Amino acid sequence: MSQQIEARNEGRTRDAATEEPAENLVRGRLIVALDALLKTGSATLAARRLGLQTPAISRMLAQLRELLNDPIFIRSGRGLVPTALAEEIRPIVASVVEGIEATFERGFAGDVREAPFDSSWDVRTALPVAALAVRPANLLEGEPSPRDIERKLSRIDRMASPHTRLAKALATISTATGHRRPLTPDEAKEAMGIILAGEADPVQIGAFMSILQFRNVTAGELAGFVEAARAHVKEAFQPRRLKADLDWPCYVSPNQQNPPWFLHAARLVAGAGYRVLLHGSSGAGEKSGRLEFVANALTIPVCRTAADTARALAEDNIAYVPLAAYAPQIYRLLALHSLTGHRSPIRNAAYLINLANADASLFGVAQSAYKDLHRDTAKMLDFKDITILGNIRDFAQFTPFRATVMYRLVGGETLDTRIAPIAPPPTQPRPRTTSIEYWNGIWTGAVVEERVEKIILATAAAAFMTLARDSSASFDEAYQRAEGLWRKRHAKR
């Protein structure tokens, strides 16, 4: 019996000795994969860097998350943002990978045959060189350690000044490697709330927006920004009595040259008995009144107060509210684009304000990664029914002549609906009219162009699918409904 026990123990020892190197081999691969992910911020780029397929990197990331009991990365607008743990172990991971590379570089270095360097060349330059030019700040008595920074930040509470609290948020997202992390939704709400309340220093605003644009905002941060934006809107616009069926954000670039056909689609949906609230802007410069002008041309009420908006929704089933009317501080923040040259994170939040407490929302997002970001954020905010059109614009206008994905939440559940393209009709000669006459003539029937009509009908169909709030809703049936309403649109005016 004792011999059998000894044999079993010996077998276990051999198994353990075999398992440990095998486990380390797996861990080594995971470390190399993690290093590539940290350096690229993308599973696709990491796979390309390592000569692997993207699914392989995704599987290794799943293993890392399980082994380290941490998400490792959080999805953001254009990539993966490391968690606090990932930032903490980044130097260790980089060191391990550098050690592996250095080991093999030594092996190759031994094969190189070079002539010995002539030490007689080692002489000091004869050129006079001035000393390093510096300007001491005399502000610090030595560099604070990361622990010192953590202790300092932990002492900042809600009783601190707005500048100090926003500085804490800045330090959280920009502190040196190992201590940087995304803001929680509550922290993001507080930081953006300070900015929207007009209590932030302009330097802080520039730094905050630039860091987030460079690093990319997370869904949790965006959810906090939306909550802050809603609080700002309640104070500036007081929309508590507003109620719409469909929320339709429309943020049009002043550089956009194509007519806003989506307004015709919105008018069509309103004619079907749904209350449609359009809101947004076309920049803050010389073209900032573009949407107000064309809405008036289509007899869509342009409202500047909550009372006017409620009246328009009750009487006309449709209204357009300029961003400057309901969120002046957000309007001014977006206008900083001309100074910074990049998109503001608060613009992403503006799509999800839901100004009139609508049961469904329809909007477009240009950048592909932002579609998942907005949908993830909408789920965090308990949205039930939204549609994000996968197109090349930041407003909801459907282009039926190419394959389109509708990124949806239906009853709070994620659903992607792929719509096959249709053959584009032949392009017709443009009538000799001004752009606004041509645009408005499509609605009145003075101008007939099949290609444009299909864009309008497809956009209206997307709205009807969103309003159906049903995962089995058919795009073809919604399109047929839009066609019927289009033929009868003049009776609805």
Short mmCIF file of N, CA, C and O in Angstrom, two decimals, residues 174-222:
data_model
loop_
_atom_site.label_atom_id
_atom_site.label_comp_id
_atom_site.label_asym_id
_atom_site.label_seq_id
_atom_site.Cartn_x
_atom_site.Cartn_y
_atom_site.Cartn_z
N SER A 174 -5.38 61.93 -16.53
CA SER A 174 -4.10 62.26 -17.17
C SER A 174 -2.87 61.96 -16.34
O SER A 174 -1.76 62.20 -16.78
N THR A 175 -3.06 61.42 -15.11
CA THR A 175 -1.92 61.12 -14.25
C THR A 175 -0.98 60.12 -14.92
O THR A 175 -1.39 59.38 -15.80
N ALA A 176 0.25 60.09 -14.49
CA ALA A 176 1.26 59.22 -15.10
C ALA A 176 0.81 57.77 -15.14
O ALA A 176 -0.03 57.33 -14.36
N THR A 177 1.40 57.02 -16.05
CA THR A 177 1.07 55.61 -16.26
C THR A 177 1.06 54.84 -14.95
O THR A 177 1.96 54.97 -14.13
N GLY A 178 0.05 54.03 -14.77
CA GLY A 178 -0.08 53.23 -13.55
C GLY A 178 -1.12 53.78 -12.62
O GLY A 178 -1.61 53.07 -11.74
N HIS A 179 -1.50 55.06 -12.80
CA HIS A 179 -2.49 55.67 -11.91
C HIS A 179 -3.58 56.38 -12.69
O HIS A 179 -4.46 56.97 -12.09
N ARG A 180 -3.51 56.35 -13.99
CA ARG A 180 -4.55 56.94 -14.82
C ARG A 180 -5.70 55.95 -14.96
O ARG A 180 -5.49 54.75 -15.08
N ARG A 181 -6.92 56.45 -14.99
CA ARG A 181 -8.08 55.59 -15.20
C ARG A 181 -9.22 56.42 -15.76
O ARG A 181 -9.23 57.65 -15.64
N PRO A 182 -10.23 55.77 -16.36
CA PRO A 182 -11.41 56.50 -16.81
C PRO A 182 -12.21 57.03 -15.62
O PRO A 182 -12.14 56.48 -14.52
N LEU A 183 -12.99 58.05 -15.85
CA LEU A 183 -13.88 58.56 -14.82
C LEU A 183 -15.07 57.63 -14.66
O LEU A 183 -15.53 57.02 -15.64
N THR A 184 -15.58 57.53 -13.47
CA THR A 184 -16.85 56.83 -13.26
C THR A 184 -17.97 57.72 -13.79
O THR A 184 -17.78 58.93 -14.00
N PRO A 185 -19.16 57.17 -14.02
CA PRO A 185 -20.27 58.02 -14.48
C PRO A 185 -20.54 59.21 -13.56
O PRO A 185 -20.78 60.32 -14.03
N ASP A 186 -20.48 58.99 -12.25
CA ASP A 186 -20.72 60.10 -11.31
C ASP A 186 -19.62 61.14 -11.40
O ASP A 186 -19.90 62.35 -11.35
N GLU A 187 -18.36 60.71 -11.53
CA GLU A 187 -17.25 61.66 -11.66
C GLU A 187 -17.37 62.45 -12.96
O GLU A 187 -17.11 63.66 -12.99
N ALA A 188 -17.74 61.76 -14.04
CA ALA A 188 -17.90 62.44 -15.32
C ALA A 188 -19.04 63.45 -15.26
O ALA A 188 -18.93 64.56 -15.81
N LYS A 189 -20.14 63.08 -14.61
CA LYS A 189 -21.27 63.99 -14.46
C LYS A 189 -20.85 65.24 -13.69
O LYS A 189 -21.20 66.37 -14.07
N GLU A 190 -20.10 65.06 -12.61
CA GLU A 190 -19.66 66.20 -11.81
C GLU A 190 -18.74 67.11 -12.62
O GLU A 190 -18.90 68.34 -12.62
N ALA A 191 -17.78 66.52 -13.34
CA ALA A 191 -16.82 67.32 -14.11
C ALA A 191 -17.53 68.11 -15.21
O ALA A 191 -17.31 69.32 -15.36
N MET A 192 -18.40 67.44 -15.97
CA MET A 192 -19.11 68.14 -17.04
C MET A 192 -20.10 69.13 -16.46
O MET A 192 -20.33 70.20 -17.05
N GLY A 193 -20.67 68.81 -15.32
CA GLY A 193 -21.60 69.75 -14.67
C GLY A 193 -20.92 71.05 -14.31
O GLY A 193 -21.50 72.13 -14.44
N ILE A 194 -19.67 70.97 -13.85
CA ILE A 194 -18.91 72.18 -13.52
C ILE A 194 -18.69 73.02 -14.78
O ILE A 194 -18.83 74.24 -14.76
N ILE A 195 -18.37 72.34 -15.89
CA ILE A 195 -18.13 73.06 -17.15
C ILE A 195 -19.42 73.70 -17.66
O ILE A 195 -19.44 74.88 -18.05
N LEU A 196 -20.52 72.96 -17.62
CA LEU A 196 -21.79 73.49 -18.14
C LEU A 196 -22.36 74.57 -17.24
O LEU A 196 -23.13 75.42 -17.70
N ALA A 197 -21.98 74.58 -15.97
CA ALA A 197 -22.43 75.63 -15.06
C ALA A 197 -21.61 76.91 -15.21
O ALA A 197 -21.90 77.92 -14.55
N GLY A 198 -20.60 76.87 -16.06
CA GLY A 198 -19.76 78.06 -16.27
C GLY A 198 -18.76 78.30 -15.16
O GLY A 198 -18.28 79.44 -14.98
N GLU A 199 -18.41 77.25 -14.40
CA GLU A 199 -17.53 77.41 -13.25
C GLU A 199 -16.11 76.89 -13.50
O GLU A 199 -15.32 76.77 -12.58
N ALA A 200 -15.79 76.56 -14.77
CA ALA A 200 -14.47 76.00 -15.09
C ALA A 200 -13.58 77.07 -15.69
O ALA A 200 -14.04 77.96 -16.41
N ASP A 201 -12.29 76.97 -15.40
CA ASP A 201 -11.31 77.84 -16.03
C ASP A 201 -11.18 77.42 -17.50
O ASP A 201 -11.24 76.23 -17.82
N PRO A 202 -10.99 78.37 -18.43
CA PRO A 202 -10.88 77.99 -19.85
C PRO A 202 -9.73 77.04 -20.14
O PRO A 202 -9.83 76.20 -21.03
N VAL A 203 -8.65 77.16 -19.37
CA VAL A 203 -7.52 76.23 -19.54
C VAL A 203 -7.96 74.80 -19.17
O VAL A 203 -7.62 73.84 -19.85
N GLN A 204 -8.75 74.69 -18.10
CA GLN A 204 -9.24 73.37 -17.70
C GLN A 204 -10.15 72.77 -18.77
O GLN A 204 -10.07 71.58 -19.06
N ILE A 205 -11.01 73.60 -19.36
CA ILE A 205 -11.91 73.10 -20.40
C ILE A 205 -11.10 72.57 -21.58
O ILE A 205 -11.36 71.46 -22.08
N GLY A 206 -10.12 73.34 -22.03
CA GLY A 206 -9.30 72.91 -23.16
C GLY A 206 -8.55 71.62 -22.86
O GLY A 206 -8.51 70.70 -23.69
N ALA A 207 -7.98 71.54 -21.65
CA ALA A 207 -7.23 70.34 -21.28
C ALA A 207 -8.16 69.13 -21.18
O ALA A 207 -7.84 68.04 -21.68
N PHE A 208 -9.31 69.31 -20.57
CA PHE A 208 -10.26 68.21 -20.36
C PHE A 208 -10.74 67.65 -21.70
O PHE A 208 -10.70 66.43 -21.93
N MET A 209 -11.17 68.54 -22.58
CA MET A 209 -11.67 68.09 -23.88
C MET A 209 -10.57 67.45 -24.72
O MET A 209 -10.80 66.45 -25.41
N SER A 210 -9.38 68.02 -24.69
CA SER A 210 -8.28 67.50 -25.51
C SER A 210 -7.83 66.13 -25.04
O SER A 210 -7.57 65.23 -25.85
N ILE A 211 -7.73 65.94 -23.72
CA ILE A 211 -7.31 64.64 -23.18
C ILE A 211 -8.32 63.56 -23.57
O ILE A 211 -7.95 62.47 -24.02
N LEU A 212 -9.60 63.87 -23.43
CA LEU A 212 -10.62 62.88 -23.75
C LEU A 212 -10.66 62.58 -25.25
O LEU A 212 -10.89 61.44 -25.66
N GLN A 213 -10.41 63.60 -26.08
CA GLN A 213 -10.39 63.37 -27.51
C GLN A 213 -9.20 62.50 -27.90
O GLN A 213 -9.31 61.60 -28.72
N PHE A 214 -8.07 62.73 -27.26
CA PHE A 214 -6.86 61.94 -27.55
C PHE A 214 -6.98 60.52 -27.04
O PHE A 214 -6.63 59.56 -27.71
N ARG A 215 -7.54 60.39 -25.82
CA ARG A 215 -7.63 59.08 -25.18
C ARG A 215 -8.91 58.32 -25.54
O ARG A 215 -8.97 57.10 -25.47
N ASN A 216 -9.96 59.06 -25.93
CA ASN A 216 -11.29 58.53 -26.30
C ASN A 216 -12.16 58.32 -25.07
O ASN A 216 -11.74 57.71 -24.09
N VAL A 217 -13.36 58.82 -25.15
CA VAL A 217 -14.30 58.75 -24.05
C VAL A 217 -14.87 57.34 -23.93
O VAL A 217 -15.04 56.64 -24.93
N THR A 218 -15.16 56.91 -22.71
CA THR A 218 -15.76 55.60 -22.47
C THR A 218 -17.27 55.74 -22.35
O THR A 218 -17.80 56.85 -22.19
N ALA A 219 -17.97 54.61 -22.40
CA ALA A 219 -19.43 54.63 -22.27
C ALA A 219 -19.85 55.18 -20.91
O ALA A 219 -20.82 55.94 -20.81
N GLY A 220 -19.12 54.81 -19.86
CA GLY A 220 -19.44 55.32 -18.53
C GLY A 220 -19.28 56.82 -18.43
O GLY A 220 -20.10 57.52 -17.83
N GLU A 221 -18.20 57.34 -19.02
CA GLU A 221 -17.99 58.79 -19.02
C GLU A 221 -19.07 59.49 -19.82
O GLU A 221 -19.61 60.53 -19.40
N LEU A 222 -19.40 58.93 -20.99
CA LEU A 222 -20.42 59.56 -21.83
C LEU A 222 -21.77 59.57 -21.13
O LEU A 222 -22.52 60.55 -21.23
#
